[in-house]
Amino acid sequence: MSADDLLIVESLDAGYGDLQILDGVDLAVGDEEYTTIVGPNGAGKSTVMKSVFGLTTHMGGSVRFDGGDITGLDPEEIIYEGIGYVPQSDNVFASLSVRENLEMGGYILDSVPEERFDAVFERFPILAERSAQTAGTLSGGQRQMLAMGRALMLDPELLLLDEPSAGLAPDLVDEMFDRIDEINDAGTAILMVEQNAKEALRRCDRGYVLANGTNRFEGDGRTLLDDEEVRREFLGG
Amino acid sequence: MGFTESFTGPWRLTADRVLAAVFVAVGLLFLVDLFWGLLISGSISFSRLGSLAWDGLMRGLVIGLAGIGLSMTYSILNFANFSHGDYITSGAFAGWATTYLLAGLGRADVGSLLLVGAGGSVLGGALDIGVTTTPVAVVAGIVVAGVATVLLALGLDRVVYEPIRSESGITLLITSIGVAFALRYLIQFVFGSDVRGTTAAGSIPQLQLYFVDGVVRIDAHDVTLLAVTVGLMLGVHVLLQTTKLGKAMRAMSDDEDLARITGIPTERVVRATWIIGGGLTGISGYVFVLWKGTLGFNDGWLLLLLIFAAVILGGIGSIYGAIAGGLIIGVTASVSVLWIPSAFSRAAAFVVMIVILLVRPQGLFSGRSTA
C-alpha cells in the first residue's frame, strides 16, 4: 500500500445496523490496477465493496479515494467522485429499455453525450442490438453486461464489481472475465469480488483473501494462486 | 414436495378451469340477455345503453385520472395512500372556491363565495356557472384545484409521511387513514356538510346524438371532462416515456436501491411524484364536480374504493392499468343498472374486479410498473 494508491481502505470496521461484519480491513487499489477479493462465503467480501460505496454502517477506520476522504459519504455523493458500482443481483432496471438503463447510468450528467453510449455499445455490441428491448427480457449474461455498461456511462476511475460471474453459464464466465480485462486495459481500475477464486486470481494484478471479516493474505494474484496455504485453505487444494 | 405437486397441480388446474368456465358462462348469459333485450324483446333501447356507457366512460376517466396519482405514489413510495380520496375533495373545494369567487364577485359576499356557498348562501346555478357561461372561472378553478392539491400533498408529505418513510407499508397506510379522516372533517368543518349544486344545469349547451333508436345527450361539461382527463393522461404518458424525470420515476418504481446507487436523486423524484400525482388528483376532483354538478365533503372518500378497485384491477403500480381499470370499473358500474337497482351499481363494479382478479390475480397490466 502506498500513499498515492487510488483507493485506500484502512482498518475499516463496518456492518449493517448493530451487526459488525468487517473487522479492521486494509486494502488498496492502485491507479488502473485490477484487484480482487476472494474468500469463503460470509467472509465479508461484498461488505467491503458496499462499504467503499457508502452502503453500510461505518464503525471505524477510513476510506480514501483519489487523495480525498470519502468515509461515511452517501452513494449519491460517492458516485460524483468517480466510482461505479455493479451489485451482484437486481442490477438493471427491468422495465426500462436497454438504452434507458444506460441513460440512467449517466443521470448525474446534464446530458449524456452520445459518445458515452457509443463507447459502451462498442464494448458490448449485444447491447446495441438490444437497445430498444426492455432489460427484463435479457438473458443473465446480457443483464450483467448491461449493468456494467450502466456503471461505465460515467467513465469511472474505479469500478466495483460484485460477483460478475455469478449465475452465468460456464462459457459465458470466460467471456465475462475477458470483458473485465478489456475494461481494465482501457484504464479503469477494478475492485472485484469473486466466488470463482482461481480464475479471478489468475487474471488480477493484486489479490486479497478475506475470512471472517479480516485480511488473511494479500499479494499479487499469481503468488496467492501458488501459495501452499492459500491453496489448501481457500482454493480447495 | 413431489407428492404435493402431483397432488395439487392437476386438481388446481381443474378448479381454475371450472371457475373460468362458470365466469364465461355467466358473462355469456349477460351478453345474450343484453342482445335479447336490444334486438328481440326491445326492453333495452340502444340509446339507453349508449347513455349509460357514456356516463360510465365519464366516471371511468375520473377514476382513471385519480387512479394514476394513487398508482404512482404506490409504486414509487411503496405506500397505499388512503388519504388519496380526500386529496380529491380538497382539490375540488379549492378549485370550486376559486370558480365561485371569480364567477360571483360583486354579486355575493366574498366569504360565502370562498366557502362555496356553504349553507346555501350562494347557489352555483344562480351564479350561472358553466364552462361556456363562465369559462375563465372554470379554467382558473381547474388550475387552482391542481396547484392547491400539489401544495397539500407536498405539505402532508413533509409533515406526516417523510418522517416515517422508512417504516413499514402498514404504518404508512394506517397513518394515511388518519390523514384521510382529519382532512375530510376539516373540510366539513370549514365548508359545511351540505351537498351543493355547483353548475347551472339548464344553461349547459347540449349535443343530442341520434343513436339507433333514440338520443344520447352529450353536454359541454362531458366534453370538458373528456378533453381535460385524456389530455392529462397523454401528458403523463409523454412525461414518463420521454423525459429524464419520467424515466427516473420509472427506474425508481422498478428498484429504489438501484436508483440510489445509480445517482438518481431519490428524494427529488419523490417530490416530483407528489407534484404530478397531486396535480392530477386535484384536477380530477374538479372536473368530476363540474361534470356531476354537485359538491360535498364526502365526494372523494366515496370515490376512493372505486379508485382502489380500478388500480388493483389494472395491476397496482401501472398508470396504464389505472386508466384501463378506471374505465372498466366506471362502465361496469353505470351499465349494470340495466339489470340491477342503481344502489347496487358499485357492488357490480367490485364483482367484476373480483372476477377479473380471480382469473388474472396480478392485474391486467402488472409487471409493467408505471410503464
Coordinates of C-alpha atoms in Angstrom, one line a residue:
Chain A
M1 CA 0.0 0.0 0.0
S2 CA 1.4 3.4 -0.9
A3 CA 0.0 6.8 -0.3
D4 CA -0.7 7.5 -3.9
D5 CA -2.9 4.5 -4.5
L6 CA -6.3 5.3 -5.9
L7 CA -8.4 3.6 -3.2
I8 CA -7.0 3.1 0.3
V9 CA -9.1 1.3 2.9
E10 CA -7.6 1.4 6.3
S11 CA -8.5 -0.6 9.4
L12 CA -12.2 -0.5 8.3
D13 CA -14.9 -1.6 10.7
A14 CA -18.3 -1.8 9.1
G15 CA -21.6 -3.7 9.1
Y16 CA -25.3 -3.4 9.0
G17 CA -27.1 -1.7 11.8
D18 CA -25.7 -3.2 15.0
L19 CA -24.1 -6.2 13.3
Q20 CA -20.4 -5.7 12.6
I21 CA -19.1 -7.7 9.7
L22 CA -15.7 -6.1 8.9
D23 CA -13.0 -6.0 11.5
G24 CA -10.0 -3.8 10.6
V25 CA -9.9 -4.5 6.9
D26 CA -6.9 -3.0 5.0
L27 CA -7.0 -2.8 1.3
A28 CA -5.7 -0.7 -1.6
V29 CA -6.3 -0.4 -5.3
G30 CA -3.7 1.4 -7.4
D31 CA -4.3 3.5 -10.5
E32 CA -5.6 1.3 -13.3
E33 CA -5.0 -1.7 -11.1
Y34 CA -7.1 -4.9 -11.2
T35 CA -7.7 -6.1 -7.7
T36 CA -9.8 -9.0 -6.5
I37 CA -11.1 -10.1 -3.1
V38 CA -11.6 -13.8 -2.6
G39 CA -12.6 -15.8 0.4
P40 CA -15.2 -18.2 1.7
N41 CA -18.9 -17.3 1.9
G42 CA -19.7 -14.9 4.7
A43 CA -16.1 -13.5 4.7
G44 CA -17.4 -10.0 4.2
K45 CA -16.2 -9.6 0.6
S46 CA -19.3 -7.9 -0.7
T47 CA -19.5 -5.9 2.5
V48 CA -16.1 -4.3 1.7
M49 CA -17.4 -3.2 -1.7
K50 CA -20.6 -1.9 -0.2
S51 CA -18.6 0.0 2.5
V52 CA -16.5 1.7 -0.1
F53 CA -19.7 2.8 -1.8
G54 CA -21.3 4.0 1.3
L55 CA -24.0 1.4 1.7
T56 CA -23.1 0.0 5.1
T57 CA -22.9 1.4 8.6
H58 CA -19.5 2.8 9.2
M59 CA -18.0 1.8 12.6
G60 CA -14.3 2.8 12.3
G61 CA -11.3 3.2 10.1
S62 CA -11.2 5.2 6.8
V63 CA -11.8 5.0 3.1
R64 CA -9.8 7.4 0.9
F65 CA -10.2 7.8 -2.8
D66 CA -8.1 9.8 -5.2
G67 CA -6.5 11.6 -2.3
G68 CA -9.8 12.6 -0.6
D69 CA -11.6 11.2 2.4
I70 CA -14.8 9.5 1.4
T71 CA -15.5 7.7 4.7
G72 CA -19.2 7.9 5.6
L73 CA -20.3 9.6 2.4
D74 CA -23.6 8.5 0.8
P75 CA -23.7 6.7 -2.5
E76 CA -25.3 9.7 -4.1
E77 CA -22.1 11.7 -3.3
I78 CA -19.6 8.9 -3.9
I79 CA -20.8 8.5 -7.5
Y80 CA -19.6 12.0 -8.2
E81 CA -16.1 11.0 -7.0
G82 CA -15.6 8.6 -9.9
I83 CA -16.6 5.2 -8.5
G84 CA -19.0 3.0 -10.3
Y85 CA -20.7 0.0 -8.5
V86 CA -22.3 -3.0 -10.1
P87 CA -24.2 -5.0 -7.5
Q88 CA -24.4 -8.8 -7.7
S89 CA -28.1 -9.1 -8.5
D90 CA -31.0 -6.8 -9.3
N91 CA -28.6 -4.6 -11.1
V92 CA -30.7 -3.5 -14.0
F93 CA -34.0 -1.6 -14.2
A94 CA -36.1 -4.4 -15.6
S95 CA -38.9 -2.4 -17.0
L96 CA -36.7 0.2 -18.7
S97 CA -35.2 -0.4 -22.1
V98 CA -31.5 -1.2 -22.5
R99 CA -30.8 2.3 -23.7
E100 CA -32.9 3.9 -20.9
N101 CA -30.8 1.9 -18.4
L102 CA -27.7 3.3 -19.8
E103 CA -29.2 6.8 -19.8
M104 CA -29.9 6.3 -16.1
G105 CA -26.3 5.4 -15.6
G106 CA -25.4 8.9 -16.8
Y107 CA -28.2 10.5 -14.8
I108 CA -25.9 12.9 -12.9
L109 CA -24.7 14.4 -16.2
D110 CA -26.8 17.3 -17.5
S111 CA -27.0 15.4 -20.8
V112 CA -25.3 12.2 -21.7
P113 CA -23.0 12.7 -24.7
E114 CA -23.7 10.2 -27.5
E115 CA -20.0 9.1 -27.4
R116 CA -20.7 7.5 -24.0
F117 CA -23.4 5.4 -25.5
D118 CA -21.1 4.6 -28.4
A119 CA -18.3 3.6 -26.1
V120 CA -20.5 1.2 -24.2
F121 CA -22.1 -0.2 -27.3
E122 CA -18.7 -0.8 -28.8
R123 CA -17.6 -2.7 -25.7
F124 CA -20.8 -4.7 -25.5
P125 CA -22.2 -5.0 -29.1
I126 CA -25.1 -7.1 -27.9
L127 CA -26.4 -4.1 -26.0
A128 CA -26.5 -2.1 -29.2
E129 CA -28.5 -4.8 -30.9
R130 CA -31.0 -4.9 -28.0
S131 CA -31.0 -1.2 -27.2
A132 CA -34.8 -0.9 -27.5
Q133 CA -35.6 -4.1 -25.7
T134 CA -36.7 -4.0 -22.0
A135 CA -33.9 -5.1 -19.7
G136 CA -36.2 -7.6 -18.1
T137 CA -36.2 -9.7 -21.3
L138 CA -32.4 -10.0 -21.4
S139 CA -30.5 -13.2 -20.5
G140 CA -28.4 -13.3 -17.4
G141 CA -25.2 -12.6 -19.2
Q142 CA -26.7 -9.7 -21.1
R143 CA -28.0 -8.2 -17.9
Q144 CA -24.6 -8.4 -16.4
M145 CA -23.1 -6.6 -19.4
L146 CA -25.9 -4.0 -19.2
A147 CA -25.2 -3.5 -15.5
M148 CA -21.5 -2.9 -16.3
G149 CA -22.4 -0.7 -19.2
R150 CA -24.6 1.4 -17.0
A151 CA -21.7 1.8 -14.5
L152 CA -19.3 2.7 -17.3
M153 CA -21.5 5.5 -18.6
L154 CA -19.8 7.9 -16.2
D155 CA -16.4 6.6 -17.2
P156 CA -15.4 6.0 -13.6
E157 CA -11.8 5.7 -12.4
L158 CA -12.7 2.7 -10.3
L159 CA -15.3 0.1 -11.0
L160 CA -16.6 -2.1 -8.2
L161 CA -17.8 -5.5 -9.4
D162 CA -19.7 -7.8 -7.1
E163 CA -19.5 -11.4 -8.3
P164 CA -19.8 -10.6 -12.0
S165 CA -19.7 -14.3 -13.0
A166 CA -22.5 -15.4 -10.6
G167 CA -25.2 -17.4 -12.2
L168 CA -23.6 -17.4 -15.7
A169 CA -23.2 -20.4 -17.9
P170 CA -19.6 -21.7 -17.9
D171 CA -18.8 -20.5 -21.5
L172 CA -20.1 -17.0 -20.6
V173 CA -17.9 -16.8 -17.5
D174 CA -14.8 -16.7 -19.6
E175 CA -16.3 -14.1 -21.8
M176 CA -17.2 -12.0 -18.8
F177 CA -13.7 -12.2 -17.5
D178 CA -12.3 -11.2 -20.9
R179 CA -14.6 -8.1 -20.9
I180 CA -13.4 -7.1 -17.5
D181 CA -9.8 -7.4 -18.7
E182 CA -10.7 -5.1 -21.6
I183 CA -12.3 -2.6 -19.3
N184 CA -9.2 -2.6 -17.1
D185 CA -6.9 -2.4 -20.1
A186 CA -8.7 0.7 -21.2
G187 CA -7.6 2.4 -17.9
T188 CA -10.3 1.7 -15.4
A189 CA -9.2 0.4 -12.0
I190 CA -11.2 -2.6 -10.9
L191 CA -12.1 -3.9 -7.4
M192 CA -13.8 -7.3 -7.9
V193 CA -15.3 -9.8 -5.5
E194 CA -15.4 -13.3 -7.0
Q195 CA -16.6 -16.7 -6.0
N196 CA -14.6 -18.1 -8.9
A197 CA -11.4 -17.5 -6.9
K198 CA -8.9 -19.3 -9.1
E199 CA -9.9 -17.6 -12.3
A200 CA -10.1 -14.2 -10.5
L201 CA -6.6 -14.6 -9.0
R202 CA -5.2 -15.7 -12.4
R203 CA -6.5 -12.5 -14.0
C204 CA -5.9 -9.8 -11.4
D205 CA -2.9 -7.8 -10.5
R206 CA -3.4 -7.9 -6.8
G207 CA -5.4 -10.2 -4.7
Y208 CA -6.8 -10.2 -1.1
V209 CA -8.0 -13.2 0.8
L210 CA -10.6 -12.3 3.3
A211 CA -12.0 -14.5 6.1
N212 CA -14.3 -13.7 8.9
G213 CA -14.2 -10.0 8.1
T214 CA -10.5 -9.7 8.3
N215 CA -7.5 -9.8 6.0
R216 CA -5.8 -13.2 5.7
F217 CA -3.5 -13.0 2.8
E218 CA -2.6 -10.4 0.2
G219 CA -0.2 -10.3 -2.7
D220 CA -0.2 -10.4 -6.5
G221 CA -2.6 -12.8 -8.0
R222 CA -0.1 -15.4 -9.2
T223 CA 1.7 -15.6 -5.9
L224 CA -1.5 -16.2 -4.0
L225 CA -2.5 -18.8 -6.5
D226 CA 0.8 -20.7 -5.9
D227 CA 0.8 -20.2 -2.2
E228 CA 0.5 -23.6 -0.5
E229 CA -1.5 -22.3 2.5
V230 CA -3.9 -20.2 0.3
R231 CA -4.5 -23.2 -1.9
R232 CA -5.2 -25.6 0.9
E233 CA -7.4 -23.3 2.9
F234 CA -9.3 -21.3 0.3
L235 CA -8.9 -22.8 -3.2
G236 CA -9.7 -26.4 -2.4
G237 CA -6.2 -27.8 -2.9
Chain B
M1 CA -42.7 -31.8 -2.4
G2 CA -43.1 -34.1 -5.4
F3 CA -46.1 -35.5 -3.8
T4 CA -47.9 -32.3 -3.1
E5 CA -47.1 -31.0 -6.5
S6 CA -48.5 -34.0 -8.3
F7 CA -51.5 -33.9 -5.9
T8 CA -52.4 -30.2 -6.1
G9 CA -51.2 -29.5 -9.6
P10 CA -53.9 -31.1 -11.7
W11 CA -56.5 -30.5 -9.1
R12 CA -55.9 -26.8 -9.1
L13 CA -55.9 -26.7 -12.8
T14 CA -59.3 -28.3 -13.0
A15 CA -60.7 -26.0 -10.3
D16 CA -59.3 -22.9 -12.2
R17 CA -60.9 -24.2 -15.4
V18 CA -64.2 -24.8 -13.8
L19 CA -64.1 -21.3 -12.3
A20 CA -63.2 -19.8 -15.6
A21 CA -65.9 -21.7 -17.3
V22 CA -68.5 -20.5 -14.8
F23 CA -67.4 -16.9 -15.4
V24 CA -67.5 -17.3 -19.1
A25 CA -71.0 -18.8 -18.9
V26 CA -72.3 -16.0 -16.6
G27 CA -70.7 -13.4 -18.9
L28 CA -72.3 -15.0 -22.0
L29 CA -75.6 -15.1 -20.2
F30 CA -75.5 -11.4 -19.6
L31 CA -74.4 -10.8 -23.2
V32 CA -77.3 -13.0 -24.6
D33 CA -79.7 -11.1 -22.3
L34 CA -78.3 -7.8 -23.5
F35 CA -78.7 -8.8 -27.2
W36 CA -82.1 -10.3 -26.5
G37 CA -83.2 -7.1 -24.8
L38 CA -81.7 -4.9 -27.5
L39 CA -82.7 -6.8 -30.6
I40 CA -85.7 -9.0 -29.9
S41 CA -87.7 -8.0 -26.9
G42 CA -86.8 -4.4 -27.2
S43 CA -86.8 -4.0 -23.4
I44 CA -83.4 -2.3 -23.6
S45 CA -83.0 0.6 -26.0
F46 CA -79.8 1.2 -27.8
S47 CA -79.9 4.8 -26.7
R48 CA -80.3 3.9 -23.0
L49 CA -77.3 1.6 -23.3
G50 CA -75.4 4.3 -25.1
S51 CA -76.2 6.9 -22.5
L52 CA -75.2 4.5 -19.7
A53 CA -71.9 3.6 -21.4
W54 CA -71.2 7.3 -22.0
D55 CA -71.9 8.0 -18.3
G56 CA -69.6 5.1 -17.4
L57 CA -66.9 6.5 -19.6
M58 CA -67.0 9.8 -17.9
R59 CA -66.9 8.2 -14.5
G60 CA -64.2 5.9 -15.6
L61 CA -62.0 8.7 -16.9
V62 CA -62.2 10.5 -13.5
I63 CA -61.4 7.3 -11.6
G64 CA -58.6 6.6 -14.1
L65 CA -57.0 10.0 -13.7
A66 CA -57.3 10.0 -9.9
G67 CA -56.0 6.4 -10.0
I68 CA -52.8 7.4 -11.8
G69 CA -51.9 9.5 -8.8
L70 CA -52.6 6.7 -6.4
S71 CA -50.7 4.2 -8.5
M72 CA -47.7 6.5 -8.8
T73 CA -47.4 7.0 -5.1
Y74 CA -47.9 3.3 -4.6
S75 CA -45.1 2.2 -7.0
I76 CA -42.6 4.9 -6.2
L77 CA -43.2 5.3 -2.5
N78 CA -44.4 1.8 -1.8
F79 CA -47.4 3.1 0.0
A80 CA -51.1 2.7 -0.4
N81 CA -52.4 6.2 0.3
F82 CA -55.8 6.0 1.9
S83 CA -56.0 9.8 2.1
H84 CA -56.0 10.0 -1.7
G85 CA -59.8 10.3 -1.8
D86 CA -59.7 13.4 0.4
Y87 CA -56.9 14.9 -1.8
I88 CA -59.6 14.7 -4.5
T89 CA -62.1 16.5 -2.3
S90 CA -59.6 19.1 -1.2
G91 CA -58.7 19.9 -4.8
A92 CA -62.4 20.1 -5.7
F93 CA -63.1 22.6 -2.9
A94 CA -60.1 24.7 -3.6
G95 CA -60.9 24.8 -7.3
W96 CA -64.6 25.5 -6.8
A97 CA -64.0 28.2 -4.2
T98 CA -61.9 29.9 -6.9
T99 CA -64.6 29.4 -9.5
Y100 CA -67.3 30.8 -7.2
L101 CA -65.2 33.8 -6.4
L102 CA -64.4 34.7 -10.0
A103 CA -68.0 34.0 -11.2
G104 CA -69.7 35.7 -8.4
L105 CA -67.5 38.6 -7.5
G106 CA -69.7 41.6 -6.8
R107 CA -72.9 39.6 -6.8
A108 CA -72.4 37.9 -3.4
D109 CA -70.2 38.5 -0.4
V110 CA -66.7 37.1 -0.7
G111 CA -67.0 35.0 2.4
S112 CA -69.8 32.9 1.2
L113 CA -68.2 32.6 -2.3
L114 CA -65.0 31.4 -0.8
L115 CA -66.9 28.8 1.3
V116 CA -68.5 27.6 -2.0
G117 CA -71.9 28.8 -0.8
A118 CA -71.9 27.0 2.5
G119 CA -75.3 26.6 4.0
G120 CA -77.0 27.5 0.7
S121 CA -75.8 31.2 0.9
V122 CA -74.9 31.3 -2.8
L123 CA -76.0 28.8 -5.4
G124 CA -73.8 27.8 -8.3
G125 CA -76.9 27.8 -10.5
A126 CA -77.7 31.4 -9.5
L127 CA -74.1 32.4 -10.5
D128 CA -74.7 30.8 -13.8
I129 CA -71.5 28.7 -13.6
G130 CA -70.6 26.6 -16.5
V131 CA -67.7 26.0 -18.9
T132 CA -69.4 28.1 -21.6
T133 CA -71.0 30.8 -19.4
T134 CA -68.0 31.4 -17.1
P135 CA -65.0 29.9 -18.9
V136 CA -62.4 31.9 -17.1
A137 CA -63.7 30.9 -13.7
V138 CA -63.7 27.3 -14.7
V139 CA -60.2 27.3 -16.2
A140 CA -58.9 29.2 -13.1
G141 CA -60.7 26.6 -10.9
I142 CA -59.0 23.7 -12.7
V143 CA -55.6 25.3 -12.3
V144 CA -56.2 26.2 -8.6
A145 CA -57.5 22.7 -7.9
G146 CA -54.3 21.2 -9.3
V147 CA -51.9 23.7 -7.6
A148 CA -53.7 23.5 -4.2
T149 CA -53.6 19.7 -4.2
V150 CA -49.9 19.7 -5.1
L151 CA -49.2 22.0 -2.1
L152 CA -51.4 19.9 0.1
A153 CA -49.6 16.7 -1.0
L154 CA -46.2 18.2 -0.5
G155 CA -47.1 19.7 2.8
L156 CA -48.5 16.5 4.2
D157 CA -45.5 14.5 2.8
R158 CA -43.1 16.8 4.6
V159 CA -45.0 16.9 7.9
V160 CA -46.5 13.4 8.1
Y161 CA -45.1 10.9 5.6
E162 CA -41.4 11.8 5.2
P163 CA -40.5 11.3 8.9
I164 CA -41.9 7.7 8.7
R165 CA -40.9 6.8 5.2
S166 CA -38.5 4.1 6.4
E167 CA -41.3 2.4 8.4
S168 CA -43.3 -0.5 7.0
G169 CA -46.0 0.0 4.5
I170 CA -48.7 -0.8 7.1
T171 CA -47.6 2.0 9.3
L172 CA -47.8 4.4 6.4
L173 CA -51.2 3.0 5.4
I174 CA -52.7 3.4 8.8
T175 CA -51.3 6.9 9.1
S176 CA -52.8 7.8 5.8
I177 CA -56.2 6.6 7.0
G178 CA -55.8 9.0 9.9
V179 CA -54.9 11.8 7.5
A180 CA -58.0 10.9 5.4
F181 CA -60.3 11.4 8.4
A182 CA -58.5 14.6 9.5
L183 CA -58.8 16.1 6.0
R184 CA -62.4 15.1 5.5
Y185 CA -63.7 16.5 8.7
L186 CA -61.6 19.6 8.4
I187 CA -63.2 20.2 5.1
Q188 CA -66.6 19.5 6.6
F189 CA -65.9 21.9 9.5
V190 CA -64.9 24.7 7.1
F191 CA -67.3 24.2 4.2
G192 CA -70.2 22.5 6.0
S193 CA -71.7 19.1 5.3
D194 CA -74.4 20.0 2.8
V195 CA -74.1 18.8 -0.8
R196 CA -74.5 21.9 -3.0
G197 CA -75.3 22.2 -6.7
T198 CA -72.4 23.9 -8.4
T199 CA -73.4 24.4 -12.0
A200 CA -76.3 26.0 -13.8
A201 CA -77.7 22.7 -15.1
G202 CA -80.2 24.3 -17.5
S203 CA -77.7 26.5 -19.4
I204 CA -75.1 23.9 -20.4
P205 CA -75.1 23.5 -24.2
Q206 CA -76.1 20.0 -25.2
L207 CA -75.5 17.9 -28.2
Q208 CA -78.1 15.3 -29.0
L209 CA -76.6 12.5 -30.9
Y210 CA -79.0 10.2 -32.6
F211 CA -78.1 6.6 -31.7
V212 CA -80.1 3.9 -33.4
D213 CA -83.4 4.3 -31.6
G214 CA -83.1 7.5 -29.6
V215 CA -80.7 10.1 -28.5
V216 CA -77.6 10.2 -26.3
R217 CA -77.0 13.6 -24.7
I218 CA -73.5 14.9 -24.5
D219 CA -73.1 18.3 -22.9
A220 CA -70.3 20.8 -22.7
H221 CA -69.2 19.5 -19.3
D222 CA -68.8 16.0 -20.7
V223 CA -66.6 17.3 -23.4
T224 CA -64.6 19.3 -20.9
L225 CA -64.1 16.3 -18.7
L226 CA -63.1 14.2 -21.7
A227 CA -60.6 16.8 -23.0
V228 CA -59.0 17.5 -19.6
T229 CA -58.7 13.9 -18.5
V230 CA -57.5 12.5 -21.8
G231 CA -55.1 15.4 -22.3
L232 CA -53.6 14.9 -18.9
M233 CA -53.3 11.1 -19.4
L234 CA -51.4 11.7 -22.6
G235 CA -49.3 14.2 -20.9
V236 CA -48.3 11.8 -18.2
H237 CA -47.5 9.2 -20.8
V238 CA -45.2 11.5 -22.7
L239 CA -43.6 12.6 -19.4
L240 CA -42.9 9.0 -18.3
Q241 CA -41.6 7.8 -21.6
T242 CA -39.6 10.6 -23.0
T243 CA -38.3 12.9 -20.2
K244 CA -35.3 12.3 -17.9
L245 CA -37.5 12.8 -14.9
G246 CA -40.1 10.4 -16.1
K247 CA -37.5 7.7 -16.8
A248 CA -36.1 8.3 -13.4
M249 CA -39.5 7.8 -11.9
R250 CA -39.9 4.5 -13.7
A251 CA -36.4 3.5 -12.7
M252 CA -37.2 4.2 -9.1
S253 CA -40.5 2.3 -9.2
D254 CA -38.5 -0.6 -10.5
D255 CA -35.8 -0.6 -7.9
E256 CA -35.3 2.1 -5.4
D257 CA -31.9 0.9 -4.1
L258 CA -30.5 0.5 -7.6
A259 CA -31.8 4.0 -8.4
R260 CA -29.9 5.4 -5.4
I261 CA -26.6 3.8 -6.4
T262 CA -27.0 5.0 -9.9
G263 CA -27.1 8.5 -8.7
I264 CA -30.8 9.3 -9.2
P265 CA -31.7 11.9 -6.5
T266 CA -34.5 9.8 -5.0
E267 CA -35.9 12.5 -2.7
R268 CA -36.3 14.8 -5.7
V269 CA -38.1 12.0 -7.6
V270 CA -40.4 11.5 -4.6
R271 CA -41.2 15.2 -4.6
A272 CA -41.9 15.1 -8.3
T273 CA -44.2 12.2 -7.8
W274 CA -46.3 14.1 -5.2
I275 CA -46.4 17.1 -7.5
I276 CA -47.6 15.2 -10.6
G277 CA -49.8 12.8 -8.7
G278 CA -51.3 15.6 -6.5
G279 CA -51.9 17.8 -9.5
L280 CA -53.7 15.1 -11.4
T281 CA -55.8 14.1 -8.4
G282 CA -56.9 17.7 -7.6
I283 CA -57.9 18.3 -11.2
S284 CA -59.8 15.0 -11.4
G285 CA -61.8 16.1 -8.4
Y286 CA -62.6 19.5 -10.0
V287 CA -63.8 18.1 -13.3
F288 CA -65.7 15.3 -11.6
V289 CA -67.7 18.0 -9.7
L290 CA -68.1 20.1 -12.9
W291 CA -69.5 17.0 -14.6
K292 CA -71.9 15.8 -12.0
G293 CA -72.9 19.3 -10.9
T294 CA -72.8 18.7 -7.1
L295 CA -70.1 19.1 -4.5
G296 CA -70.0 17.5 -1.0
F297 CA -67.3 16.8 1.6
N298 CA -67.7 13.0 1.0
D299 CA -67.1 13.0 -2.8
G300 CA -63.5 11.9 -2.8
W301 CA -64.0 9.4 0.0
L302 CA -66.8 7.7 -1.8
L303 CA -64.7 7.5 -4.9
L304 CA -61.7 6.1 -3.1
L305 CA -62.8 2.5 -3.0
L306 CA -63.6 2.6 -6.7
I307 CA -60.2 4.0 -7.4
F308 CA -58.5 1.3 -5.4
A309 CA -60.6 -1.2 -7.3
A310 CA -59.5 0.3 -10.6
V311 CA -55.8 0.4 -9.6
I312 CA -55.7 -3.1 -8.3
L313 CA -57.7 -4.4 -11.3
G314 CA -55.2 -2.7 -13.7
G315 CA -52.2 -4.0 -11.8
I316 CA -51.1 -1.7 -9.0
G317 CA -48.2 0.4 -9.9
S318 CA -49.0 0.7 -13.6
I319 CA -50.6 4.0 -14.8
Y320 CA -52.0 2.3 -17.9
G321 CA -53.5 -0.3 -15.6
A322 CA -55.1 2.5 -13.6
I323 CA -56.6 4.0 -16.7
A324 CA -57.9 0.7 -18.1
G325 CA -59.1 -0.3 -14.6
G326 CA -60.9 3.0 -14.2
L327 CA -62.7 2.6 -17.5
I328 CA -63.8 -0.9 -16.7
I329 CA -65.0 0.0 -13.2
G330 CA -66.8 3.1 -14.4
V331 CA -68.5 1.5 -17.4
T332 CA -69.5 -1.6 -15.3
A333 CA -71.0 0.5 -12.5
S334 CA -73.0 2.5 -15.0
V335 CA -74.2 -0.2 -17.3
S336 CA -75.0 -2.6 -14.5
V337 CA -78.2 -0.7 -13.8
L338 CA -79.7 -2.4 -16.8
W339 CA -80.0 -5.5 -14.6
I340 CA -79.8 -4.4 -11.0
P341 CA -81.1 -1.4 -9.0
S342 CA -78.7 1.5 -9.2
A343 CA -78.0 1.3 -5.5
F344 CA -76.0 -1.9 -6.2
S345 CA -74.0 -0.5 -9.2
R346 CA -70.9 -0.1 -7.1
A347 CA -71.2 -3.7 -5.9
A348 CA -71.3 -4.8 -9.5
A349 CA -68.1 -2.9 -10.2
F350 CA -66.4 -4.8 -7.3
V351 CA -67.8 -8.2 -8.5
V352 CA -66.2 -7.5 -11.9
M353 CA -63.0 -6.6 -10.2
I354 CA -63.0 -9.8 -8.2
V355 CA -63.8 -12.0 -11.2
I356 CA -61.0 -10.4 -13.2
L357 CA -58.6 -10.8 -10.4
L358 CA -59.6 -14.5 -9.9
V359 CA -58.6 -15.1 -13.5
R360 CA -55.7 -12.8 -13.6
P361 CA -54.5 -12.3 -10.0
Q362 CA -51.6 -10.0 -10.9
G363 CA -53.9 -7.4 -12.5
L364 CA -54.2 -6.5 -16.2
F365 CA -51.0 -4.6 -16.6
S366 CA -48.9 -5.9 -13.8
G367 CA -45.2 -6.2 -14.2
R368 CA -45.2 -3.0 -16.2
S369 CA -44.7 -0.8 -13.3
T370 CA -45.6 2.8 -14.2
A371 CA -44.6 1.9 -17.8

